[in-house]
PDB file of C-alpha atoms in Angstrom:
ATOM      1  CA  MET A   1     123.879-303.605-104.920  1.00 72.00           C
ATOM      2  CA  ARG A   2     124.969-303.944-101.116  1.00 72.00           C
ATOM      3  CA  ALA A   3     121.798-303.344 -99.820  1.00 75.00           C
ATOM      4  CA  LEU A   4     119.653-305.797-102.469  1.00 81.00           C
ATOM      5  CA  VAL A   5     122.790-308.129-101.051  1.00 77.00           C
ATOM      6  CA  ALA A   6     122.245-307.614 -97.493  1.00 72.00           C
ATOM      7  CA  LEU A   7     118.248-308.187 -98.174  1.00 80.00           C
ATOM      8  CA  VAL A   8     118.817-311.183 -99.758  1.00 83.00           C
ATOM      9  CA  ALA A   9     121.222-312.317 -97.431  1.00 80.00           C
ATOM     10  CA  LEU A  10     118.765-311.132 -94.531  1.00 79.00           C
ATOM     11  CA  ALA A  11     116.017-313.055 -96.311  1.00 86.00           C
ATOM     12  CA  GLY A  12     118.059-316.111 -96.584  1.00 83.00           C
ATOM     13  CA  MET A  13     118.777-315.680 -92.863  1.00 81.00           C
ATOM     14  CA  VAL A  14     115.056-315.789 -91.674  1.00 84.00           C
ATOM     15  CA  ALA A  15     114.203-318.767 -94.129  1.00 87.00           C
ATOM     16  CA  PHE A  16     117.048-320.472 -92.451  1.00 80.00           C
ATOM     17  CA  ALA A  17     115.796-319.909 -88.841  1.00 81.00           C
ATOM     18  CA  VAL A  18     112.653-321.394 -90.341  1.00 84.00           C
ATOM     19  CA  VAL A  19     113.892-324.392 -91.473  1.00 83.00           C
ATOM     20  CA  LEU A  20     116.366-325.060 -88.457  1.00 77.00           C
ATOM     21  CA  ALA A  21     113.200-324.287 -86.007  1.00 79.00           C
ATOM     22  CA  ARG A  22     111.161-327.090 -88.143  1.00 78.00           C
ATOM     23  CA  VAL A  23     114.019-329.464 -88.013  1.00 75.00           C
ATOM     24  CA  THR A  24     115.118-328.912 -84.289  1.00 73.00           C
ATOM     25  CA  LEU A  25     112.289-327.830 -82.519  1.00 73.00           C
ATOM     26  CA  GLU A  26     109.458-330.318 -83.839  1.00 73.00           C
ATOM     27  CA  ALA A  27     108.938-333.360 -81.276  1.00 68.00           C
ATOM     28  CA  SER A  28     110.338-336.257 -82.485  1.00 62.00           C
ATOM     29  CA  PRO A  29     108.212-339.213 -81.322  1.00 61.00           C
ATOM     30  CA  GLU A  30     110.379-342.226 -82.783  1.00 55.00           C
ATOM     31  CA  SER A  31     113.266-340.925 -80.810  1.00 56.00           C
ATOM     32  CA  VAL A  32     111.677-340.583 -77.036  1.00 59.00           C
ATOM     33  CA  SER A  33     113.190-343.954 -76.318  1.00 57.00           C
ATOM     34  CA  LEU A  34     116.844-342.741 -77.110  1.00 56.00           C
ATOM     35  CA  THR A  35     116.387-339.299 -75.520  1.00 67.00           C
ATOM     36  CA  HIS A  36     119.587-338.868 -73.118  1.00 74.00           C
ATOM     37  CA  SER A  37     121.110-335.439 -72.894  1.00 83.00           C
ATOM     38  CA  ASN A  38     125.286-335.613 -73.683  1.00 84.00           C
ATOM     39  CA  LEU A  39     127.642-333.280 -72.223  1.00 85.00           C
ATOM     40  CA  THR A  40     130.761-334.949 -72.938  1.00 91.00           C
ATOM     41  CA  PRO A  41     132.135-333.671 -76.301  1.00 93.00           C
ATOM     42  CA  GLY A  42     132.687-336.558 -78.808  1.00 91.00           C
ATOM     43  CA  ARG A  43     130.565-339.162 -76.703  1.00 91.00           C
ATOM     44  CA  SER A  44     127.307-339.012 -79.538  1.00 87.00           C
ATOM     45  CA  ILE A  45     129.764-338.813 -82.455  1.00 89.00           C
ATOM     46  CA  GLU A  46     131.362-341.867 -81.300  1.00 90.00           C
ATOM     47  CA  SER A  47     128.315-343.223 -80.599  1.00 86.00           C
ATOM     48  CA  TYR A  48     127.090-343.095 -84.001  1.00 84.00           C
ATOM     49  CA  LEU A  49     130.618-344.187 -85.645  1.00 87.00           C
ATOM     50  CA  SER A  50     130.344-347.365 -84.249  1.00 87.00           C
ATOM     51  CA  ARG A  51     126.729-348.488 -85.116  1.00 81.00           C
ATOM     52  CA  PRO A  52     126.451-350.492 -88.187  1.00 81.00           C
ATOM     53  CA  GLY A  53     123.952-348.452 -89.810  1.00 80.00           C
ATOM     54  CA  PHE A  54     126.078-345.966 -92.310  1.00 82.00           C
ATOM     55  CA  VAL A  55     123.011-344.210 -93.916  1.00 84.00           C
ATOM     56  CA  GLU A  56     121.738-343.551 -90.077  1.00 81.00           C
ATOM     57  CA  THR A  57     125.162-342.118 -88.937  1.00 84.00           C
ATOM     58  CA  VAL A  58     125.821-340.138 -92.188  1.00 85.00           C
ATOM     59  CA  LYS A  59     122.309-338.630 -91.501  1.00 84.00           C
ATOM     60  CA  GLN A  60     123.057-337.669 -88.157  1.00 84.00           C
ATOM     61  CA  LEU A  61     126.800-336.102 -88.363  1.00 89.00           C
ATOM     62  CA  GLY A  62     126.549-334.882 -91.941  1.00 89.00           C
ATOM     63  CA  GLY A  63     122.983-333.404 -91.095  1.00 87.00           C
ATOM     64  CA  ASN A  64     124.384-331.546 -88.564  1.00 89.00           C
ATOM     65  CA  ILE A  65     127.380-330.179 -90.253  1.00 93.00           C
ATOM     66  CA  VAL A  66     125.300-329.086 -93.189  1.00 90.00           C
ATOM     67  CA  LEU A  67     122.888-327.597 -90.506  1.00 88.00           C
ATOM     68  CA  GLY A  68     125.363-325.293 -89.858  1.00 91.00           C
ATOM     69  CA  VAL A  69     127.040-324.028 -93.506  1.00 92.00           C
ATOM     70  CA  PRO A  70     124.216-321.205 -94.002  1.00 89.00           C
ATOM     71  CA  PHE A  71     125.846-319.806 -90.820  1.00 88.00           C
ATOM     72  CA  GLY A  72     128.974-319.531 -92.373  1.00 93.00           C
ATOM     73  CA  ILE A  73     127.853-317.892 -95.438  1.00 90.00           C
ATOM     74  CA  LEU A  74     125.178-315.571 -94.259  1.00 88.00           C
ATOM     75  CA  LEU A  75     126.770-314.292 -91.066  1.00 89.00           C
ATOM     76  CA  PRO A  76     129.687-312.304 -93.090  1.00 90.00           C
ATOM     77  CA  LEU A  77     126.784-310.688 -95.803  1.00 84.00           C
ATOM     78  CA  LEU A  78     124.558-309.577 -93.033  1.00 83.00           C
ATOM     79  CA  SER A  79     127.171-307.299 -91.253  1.00 83.00           C
ATOM     80  CA  ARG A  80     131.068-306.526 -91.496  1.00 84.00           C
ATOM     81  CA  ARG A  81     131.081-307.165 -87.774  1.00 86.00           C
ATOM     82  CA  ALA A  82     129.947-310.793 -88.262  1.00 83.00           C
ATOM     83  CA  ARG A  83     133.314-311.686 -90.189  1.00 84.00           C
ATOM     84  CA  GLY A  84     135.883-313.399 -89.091  1.00 89.00           C
ATOM     85  CA  PHE A  85     136.695-316.816 -88.397  1.00 92.00           C
ATOM     86  CA  LEU A  86     136.457-316.861 -84.664  1.00 94.00           C
ATOM     87  CA  ARG A  87     133.422-314.598 -84.711  1.00 93.00           C
ATOM     88  CA  VAL A  88     131.569-316.774 -87.125  1.00 94.00           C
ATOM     89  CA  ALA A  89     132.357-319.531 -84.676  1.00 95.00           C
ATOM     90  CA  LEU A  90     131.337-317.644 -81.629  1.00 95.00           C
ATOM     91  CA  LEU A  91     128.276-316.587 -83.096  1.00 94.00           C
ATOM     92  CA  THR A  92     127.207-320.273 -84.416  1.00 94.00           C
ATOM     93  CA  ALA A  93     128.226-321.525 -81.506  1.00 96.00           C
ATOM     94  CA  ALA A  94     126.012-319.592 -79.214  1.00 95.00           C
ATOM     95  CA  THR A  95     122.917-319.675 -81.276  1.00 92.00           C
ATOM     96  CA  MET A  96     123.463-323.504 -81.713  1.00 92.00           C
ATOM     97  CA  LEU A  97     123.915-323.868 -77.883  1.00 94.00           C
ATOM     98  CA  LEU A  98     120.316-321.816 -77.370  1.00 92.00           C
ATOM     99  CA  VAL A  99     118.568-324.103 -79.765  1.00 88.00           C
ATOM    100  CA  GLU A 100     120.168-327.173 -78.171  1.00 88.00           C
ATOM    101  CA  LEU A 101     118.919-325.724 -74.589  1.00 90.00           C
ATOM    102  CA  VAL A 102     115.666-325.097 -76.038  1.00 86.00           C
ATOM    103  CA  GLN A 103     115.162-328.326 -77.452  1.00 82.00           C
ATOM    104  CA  GLY A 104     116.304-330.510 -74.678  1.00 81.00           C
ATOM    105  CA  ALA A 105     113.864-328.450 -72.260  1.00 82.00           C
ATOM    106  CA  LEU A 106     110.943-328.025 -74.387  1.00 80.00           C
ATOM    107  CA  VAL A 107     110.508-330.368 -77.214  1.00 77.00           C
ATOM    108  CA  THR A 108     109.289-333.838 -76.796  1.00 73.00           C
ATOM    109  CA  GLY A 109     111.826-336.770 -78.142  1.00 72.00           C
ATOM    110  CA  ARG A 110     114.730-334.507 -78.218  1.00 77.00           C
ATOM    111  CA  ALA A 111     117.789-334.028 -76.083  1.00 81.00           C
ATOM    112  CA  PHE A 112     120.527-331.560 -75.277  1.00 88.00           C
ATOM    113  CA  ASP A 113     123.538-332.492 -77.063  1.00 89.00           C
ATOM    114  CA  VAL A 114     126.656-331.191 -77.128  1.00 93.00           C
ATOM    115  CA  ASP A 115     128.251-332.648 -80.034  1.00 93.00           C
ATOM    116  CA  ASP A 116     125.355-330.920 -82.474  1.00 92.00           C
ATOM    117  CA  VAL A 117     126.498-327.623 -81.264  1.00 95.00           C
ATOM    118  CA  LEU A 118     130.486-328.628 -82.579  1.00 96.00           C
ATOM    119  CA  LEU A 119     129.055-330.050 -85.604  1.00 95.00           C
ATOM    120  CA  ASN A 120     126.973-327.067 -86.435  1.00 95.00           C
ATOM    121  CA  THR A 121     129.766-324.805 -85.647  1.00 97.00           C
ATOM    122  CA  THR A 122     132.162-327.294 -88.021  1.00 97.00           C
ATOM    123  CA  GLY A 123     129.622-326.455 -90.658  1.00 96.00           C
ATOM    124  CA  ALA A 124     129.663-323.246 -90.334  1.00 96.00           C
ATOM    125  CA  LEU A 125     133.083-322.650 -90.513  1.00 96.00           C
ATOM    126  CA  LEU A 126     133.762-324.709 -93.577  1.00 97.00           C
ATOM    127  CA  GLY A 127     130.648-322.739 -94.868  1.00 94.00           C
ATOM    128  CA  TYR A 128     132.514-319.386 -94.056  1.00 95.00           C
ATOM    129  CA  VAL A 129     136.014-320.535 -95.566  1.00 95.00           C
ATOM    130  CA  LEU A 130     134.445-322.167 -99.040  1.00 94.00           C
ATOM    131  CA  ILE A 131     132.212-318.930 -99.499  1.00 91.00           C
ATOM    132  CA  GLY A 132     131.347-317.160 -96.705  1.00 91.00           C
ATOM    133  CA  ARG A 133     134.689-315.204 -96.440  1.00 91.00           C
ATOM    134  CA  ARG A 134     134.927-314.227 -99.840  1.00 90.00           C
ATOM    135  CA  MET A 135     131.753-313.181-100.398  1.00 87.00           C
ATOM    136  CA  GLY A 136     131.234-311.372 -97.343  1.00 87.00           C
ATOM    137  CA  ARG A 137     134.685-309.259 -98.531  1.00 88.00           C
ATOM    138  CA  ALA A 138     132.454-308.481-101.612  1.00 84.00           C
ATOM    139  CA  VAL A 139     129.828-307.226-100.032  1.00 82.00           C
ATOM    140  CA  HIS A 140     131.823-305.415 -97.359  1.00 79.00           C
ATOM    141  CA  PRO A 141     135.350-304.490 -98.679  1.00 82.00           C
ATOM    142  CA  ARG A 142     137.791-302.943 -96.166  1.00 75.00           C
ATOM    143  CA  THR A 143     137.526-299.287 -95.456  1.00 74.00           C
ATOM    144  CA  ARG A 144     140.534-298.560 -93.209  1.00 69.00           C
ATOM    145  CA  ALA A 145     144.205-299.526 -93.382  1.00 63.00           C
ATOM    146  CA  ARG A 146     145.308-302.823 -92.606  1.00 62.00           C
ATOM    147  CA  ARG A 147     146.409-302.599 -88.816  1.00 65.00           C
ATOM    148  CA  TRP A 148     150.113-301.828 -88.284  1.00 60.00           C
ATOM    149  CA  TRP A 149     151.449-305.272 -87.369  1.00 63.00           C
ATOM    150  CA  ARG A 150     149.987-306.424 -90.736  1.00 64.00           C
ATOM    151  CA  ARG A 151     151.535-304.176 -92.718  1.00 61.00           C
ATOM    152  CA  ARG A 152     154.489-305.108 -95.048  1.00 61.00           C
ATOM    153  CA  PRO A 153     157.729-303.423 -94.301  1.00 60.00           C
ATOM    154  CA  ALA A 154     158.542-300.690 -96.862  1.00 60.00           C
ATOM    155  CA  GLU A 155     160.936-301.131 -99.441  1.00 64.00           C
ATOM    156  CA  PRO A 156     164.775-300.129 -98.600  1.00 64.00           C
ATOM    157  CA  SER A 157     165.580-296.980-100.736  1.00 62.00           C
ATOM    158  CA  LEU A 158     168.733-296.746-101.829  1.00 59.00           C
TER     159      LEU A 158
END
């Protein structure tokens, strides 16, 4: 059963990679005039929040958060070593950083934006906390005892 879940998770990750590539690595001619890199965390988020177009703000900010959610769900299913809040955050941030670098360097109408990395990582952490952690534990249960600093003290005997 675990092998089947891991296979489904792998297929899900491949499908997600295809969707991610289509969404982020395709040229966006309508955005050429808006194309500028952002290396300052929060700058793009602030810019979207200050615009009057609510739908565009939700689409940009919410879309980047939703785009990261599958990482938080699928990473813990693929590997026991990919479990954990920090590991999910680091793996997602590294992957999205790579996507943003390629996007900014090679795709017309797209630019590097550090806020996209932050929002995608936030989405992955939400996915991990809400679903991925429990599913990862169900598929890859603990096989060793907790570390000494996490063990509960023994009850005193009388």
